[in-house]
């Protein structure tokens, strides 16, 4: 497959929507305390409601669609992946992506202005309450025992969806 920017962006957005839905279901089921939208958005504001909105836009449109979607599309082109194989190659990319993201979680407190030891994500806090986040730890293990495998699986599904959608749109 050749690299095509807009199909890569749309595929990245589709993958991001599916992965975000999975993360939300894990949160609602009480399997994780991690809220990626809150984590990303609170890097810019301490207002919880605004942080969640900013973080969701960043996670879906900037990171999932523009940045990572383009990287996956470039990798498909560079490796000359056949469109019929893009779904499983995307899933393999997702494994690597998930492992890198899991390891990077341990480094977040070094650059995040609202991560402090002993703080909690306080999911029941009011929308406008100030944000103080617990450091996620290696593979975000501090957000619950289901978070590390969920983090990797979410990225695998992201890659699978990106591969499927990109193959349909770029072929």
mmCIF file of C-alpha atoms in Angstrom:
data_model
loop_
_atom_site.group_PDB
_atom_site.id
_atom_site.type_symbol
_atom_site.label_atom_id
_atom_site.label_comp_id
_atom_site.label_asym_id
_atom_site.label_seq_id
_atom_site.Cartn_x
_atom_site.Cartn_y
_atom_site.Cartn_z
ATOM 1 C CA UNK A 1 0.000 0.000 0.000
ATOM 2 C CA UNK A 2 1.116 3.540 -0.681
ATOM 3 C CA UNK A 3 0.878 6.170 2.040
ATOM 4 C CA UNK A 4 -2.247 8.315 1.841
ATOM 5 C CA UNK A 5 -2.621 11.028 4.473
ATOM 6 C CA UNK A 6 -6.423 11.396 4.785
ATOM 7 C CA UNK A 7 -7.128 7.655 4.861
ATOM 8 C CA UNK A 8 -4.466 7.371 7.592
ATOM 9 C CA UNK A 9 -6.096 10.176 9.605
ATOM 10 C CA UNK A 10 -9.595 8.695 9.225
ATOM 11 C CA UNK A 11 -8.294 5.221 10.120
ATOM 12 C CA UNK A 12 -6.518 6.643 13.177
ATOM 13 C CA UNK A 13 -9.702 8.415 14.255
ATOM 14 C CA UNK A 14 -11.744 5.205 13.843
ATOM 15 C CA UNK A 15 -9.190 3.281 15.894
ATOM 16 C CA UNK A 16 -9.179 6.025 18.526
ATOM 17 C CA UNK A 17 -12.964 5.976 18.826
ATOM 18 C CA UNK A 18 -13.006 2.194 19.315
ATOM 19 C CA UNK A 19 -10.122 2.285 21.814
ATOM 20 C CA UNK A 20 -11.747 5.165 23.732
ATOM 21 C CA UNK A 21 -15.017 3.213 23.880
ATOM 22 C CA UNK A 22 -13.110 0.233 25.309
ATOM 23 C CA UNK A 23 -11.403 2.458 27.913
ATOM 24 C CA UNK A 24 -14.736 4.004 28.878
ATOM 25 C CA UNK A 25 -16.348 0.578 29.289
ATOM 26 C CA UNK A 26 -13.458 -0.535 31.518
ATOM 27 C CA UNK A 27 -13.909 2.589 33.651
ATOM 28 C CA UNK A 28 -17.694 2.162 33.927
ATOM 29 C CA UNK A 29 -17.217 -1.495 34.882
ATOM 30 C CA UNK A 30 -14.812 -0.484 37.642
ATOM 31 C CA UNK A 31 -11.891 -2.328 36.045
ATOM 32 C CA UNK A 32 -9.618 0.721 35.803
ATOM 33 C CA UNK A 33 -9.243 4.120 37.390
ATOM 34 C CA UNK A 34 -7.367 5.467 34.369
ATOM 35 C CA UNK A 35 -9.012 8.298 32.446
ATOM 36 C CA UNK A 36 -6.756 9.108 29.486
ATOM 37 C CA UNK A 37 -8.805 12.177 28.539
ATOM 38 C CA UNK A 38 -8.352 13.590 32.045
ATOM 39 C CA UNK A 39 -4.656 12.717 32.102
ATOM 40 C CA UNK A 40 -3.973 14.399 28.755
ATOM 41 C CA UNK A 41 -6.225 17.416 29.263
ATOM 42 C CA UNK A 42 -5.042 18.176 32.786
ATOM 43 C CA UNK A 43 -1.604 18.859 31.358
ATOM 44 C CA UNK A 44 -3.172 22.122 30.101
ATOM 45 C CA UNK A 45 -5.725 23.041 32.750
ATOM 46 C CA UNK A 46 -6.559 22.205 36.341
ATOM 47 C CA UNK A 47 -10.308 22.472 35.719
ATOM 48 C CA UNK A 48 -11.618 18.894 35.614
ATOM 49 C CA UNK A 49 -14.466 19.501 33.129
ATOM 50 C CA UNK A 50 -12.304 21.475 30.709
ATOM 51 C CA UNK A 51 -9.458 18.983 31.097
ATOM 52 C CA UNK A 52 -11.660 16.057 30.110
ATOM 53 C CA UNK A 53 -12.947 17.889 27.013
ATOM 54 C CA UNK A 54 -9.476 19.048 25.949
ATOM 55 C CA UNK A 55 -8.025 15.602 26.650
ATOM 56 C CA UNK A 56 -10.677 13.803 24.630
ATOM 57 C CA UNK A 57 -10.052 16.065 21.637
ATOM 58 C CA UNK A 58 -6.295 15.632 22.012
ATOM 59 C CA UNK A 59 -6.534 11.861 22.362
ATOM 60 C CA UNK A 60 -8.910 11.360 19.444
ATOM 61 C CA UNK A 61 -7.965 14.020 16.917
ATOM 62 C CA UNK A 62 -4.343 14.913 17.598
ATOM 63 C CA UNK A 63 -2.797 11.713 18.888
ATOM 64 C CA UNK A 64 -5.009 8.895 17.524
ATOM 65 C CA UNK A 65 -5.873 10.457 14.166
ATOM 66 C CA UNK A 66 -3.120 12.833 13.084
ATOM 67 C CA UNK A 67 0.005 11.550 14.795
ATOM 68 C CA UNK A 68 -0.383 7.806 15.333
ATOM 69 C CA UNK A 69 -2.709 7.225 12.358
ATOM 70 C CA UNK A 70 -0.107 8.817 10.092
ATOM 71 C CA UNK A 71 2.699 6.768 11.641
ATOM 72 C CA UNK A 72 0.747 3.544 11.094
ATOM 73 C CA UNK A 73 -0.020 4.578 7.485
ATOM 74 C CA UNK A 74 3.653 5.357 6.863
ATOM 75 C CA UNK A 75 4.640 1.991 8.347
ATOM 76 C CA UNK A 76 2.129 0.171 6.133
ATOM 77 C CA UNK A 77 3.631 1.919 3.094
ATOM 78 C CA UNK A 78 7.261 1.462 4.194
ATOM 79 C CA UNK A 79 6.744 -2.263 4.811
ATOM 80 C CA UNK A 80 4.641 -2.551 1.626
ATOM 81 C CA UNK A 81 1.826 -4.248 3.533
ATOM 82 C CA UNK A 82 -0.813 -5.823 1.308
ATOM 83 C CA UNK A 83 -4.299 -4.469 2.040
ATOM 84 C CA UNK A 84 -5.526 -7.982 2.873
ATOM 85 C CA UNK A 85 -2.928 -8.247 5.648
ATOM 86 C CA UNK A 86 -3.245 -4.756 7.094
ATOM 87 C CA UNK A 87 -5.619 -5.798 9.901
ATOM 88 C CA UNK A 88 -3.211 -8.294 11.497
ATOM 89 C CA UNK A 89 -0.110 -6.211 10.757
ATOM 90 C CA UNK A 90 -1.930 -3.295 12.419
ATOM 91 C CA UNK A 91 -2.638 -5.524 15.424
ATOM 92 C CA UNK A 92 1.095 -6.364 15.614
ATOM 93 C CA UNK A 93 1.908 -2.650 15.469
ATOM 94 C CA UNK A 94 -0.633 -2.247 18.279
ATOM 95 C CA UNK A 95 1.252 -4.718 20.482
ATOM 96 C CA UNK A 96 4.439 -2.691 20.077
ATOM 97 C CA UNK A 97 2.496 0.567 20.492
ATOM 98 C CA UNK A 98 0.855 -0.752 23.677
ATOM 99 C CA UNK A 99 4.178 -1.902 25.140
ATOM 100 C CA UNK A 100 5.772 1.477 24.453
ATOM 101 C CA UNK A 101 2.743 3.328 25.892
ATOM 102 C CA UNK A 102 2.781 1.099 28.982
ATOM 103 C CA UNK A 103 6.434 1.807 29.660
ATOM 104 C CA UNK A 104 5.959 5.530 28.980
ATOM 105 C CA UNK A 105 3.265 5.699 31.670
ATOM 106 C CA UNK A 106 5.967 5.396 34.328
ATOM 107 C CA UNK A 107 7.620 8.555 32.949
ATOM 108 C CA UNK A 108 4.483 10.741 32.959
ATOM 109 C CA UNK A 109 5.048 12.296 36.411
ATOM 110 C CA UNK A 110 8.325 13.803 35.186
ATOM 111 C CA UNK A 111 6.449 16.022 32.727
ATOM 112 C CA UNK A 112 2.884 16.218 34.045
ATOM 113 C CA UNK A 113 2.177 19.284 36.203
ATOM 114 C CA UNK A 114 -0.702 17.654 38.128
ATOM 115 C CA UNK A 115 0.684 14.233 39.045
ATOM 116 C CA UNK A 116 1.671 13.961 42.668
ATOM 117 C CA UNK A 117 2.484 10.949 44.828
ATOM 118 C CA UNK A 118 -0.471 10.115 47.036
ATOM 119 C CA UNK A 119 -3.040 11.930 44.893
ATOM 120 C CA UNK A 120 -6.003 10.062 43.431
ATOM 121 C CA UNK A 121 -8.020 10.531 40.260
ATOM 122 C CA UNK A 122 -11.145 10.889 42.416
ATOM 123 C CA UNK A 123 -13.662 9.702 39.807
ATOM 124 C CA UNK A 124 -16.570 10.928 41.936
ATOM 125 C CA UNK A 125 -15.188 14.482 42.168
ATOM 126 C CA UNK A 126 -17.365 17.308 40.906
ATOM 127 C CA UNK A 127 -16.861 18.467 37.330
ATOM 128 C CA UNK A 128 -15.188 21.737 38.295
ATOM 129 C CA UNK A 129 -12.966 20.366 41.085
ATOM 130 C CA UNK A 130 -9.208 20.824 40.728
ATOM 131 C CA UNK A 131 -7.267 17.944 39.232
ATOM 132 C CA UNK A 132 -4.577 16.031 41.127
ATOM 133 C CA UNK A 133 -3.591 12.733 39.568
ATOM 134 C CA UNK A 134 -1.940 9.679 41.026
ATOM 135 C CA UNK A 135 1.166 8.702 39.034
ATOM 136 C CA UNK A 136 0.164 5.720 36.865
ATOM 137 C CA UNK A 137 3.329 3.669 37.381
ATOM 138 C CA UNK A 138 4.755 1.099 34.968
ATOM 139 C CA UNK A 139 1.960 0.031 32.574
ATOM 140 C CA UNK A 140 -0.426 2.198 34.639
ATOM 141 C CA UNK A 141 -0.590 -0.535 37.293
ATOM 142 C CA UNK A 142 -1.522 2.032 39.952
ATOM 143 C CA UNK A 143 -4.916 2.458 38.246
ATOM 144 C CA UNK A 144 -6.002 -1.129 38.848
ATOM 145 C CA UNK A 145 -4.933 -4.699 38.119
ATOM 146 C CA UNK A 146 -6.930 -4.800 34.870
ATOM 147 C CA UNK A 147 -5.312 -1.642 33.531
ATOM 148 C CA UNK A 148 -2.016 -3.095 32.182
ATOM 149 C CA UNK A 149 -3.613 -5.859 30.071
ATOM 150 C CA UNK A 150 -6.421 -3.471 29.082
ATOM 151 C CA UNK A 151 -3.891 -0.862 27.996
ATOM 152 C CA UNK A 152 -2.099 -3.323 25.720
ATOM 153 C CA UNK A 153 -5.340 -4.861 24.410
ATOM 154 C CA UNK A 154 -6.749 -1.408 23.656
ATOM 155 C CA UNK A 155 -3.716 -0.647 21.512
ATOM 156 C CA UNK A 156 -3.952 -4.012 19.748
ATOM 157 C CA UNK A 157 -7.593 -3.279 18.872
ATOM 158 C CA UNK A 158 -6.592 0.255 17.823
ATOM 159 C CA UNK A 159 -4.009 -1.183 15.412
ATOM 160 C CA UNK A 160 -6.433 -3.770 14.063
ATOM 161 C CA UNK A 161 -9.079 -1.105 13.357
ATOM 162 C CA UNK A 162 -6.515 1.255 11.808
ATOM 163 C CA UNK A 163 -5.313 -1.549 9.538
ATOM 164 C CA UNK A 164 -8.839 -2.469 8.453
ATOM 165 C CA UNK A 165 -10.002 1.075 7.801
ATOM 166 C CA UNK A 166 -6.764 2.173 6.130
ATOM 167 C CA UNK A 167 -6.830 -0.846 3.800
ATOM 168 C CA UNK A 168 -10.429 -0.042 2.818
ATOM 169 C CA UNK A 169 -9.772 3.644 2.200
ATOM 170 C CA UNK A 170 -6.249 3.602 0.729
ATOM 171 C CA UNK A 171 -6.687 0.683 -1.681
#
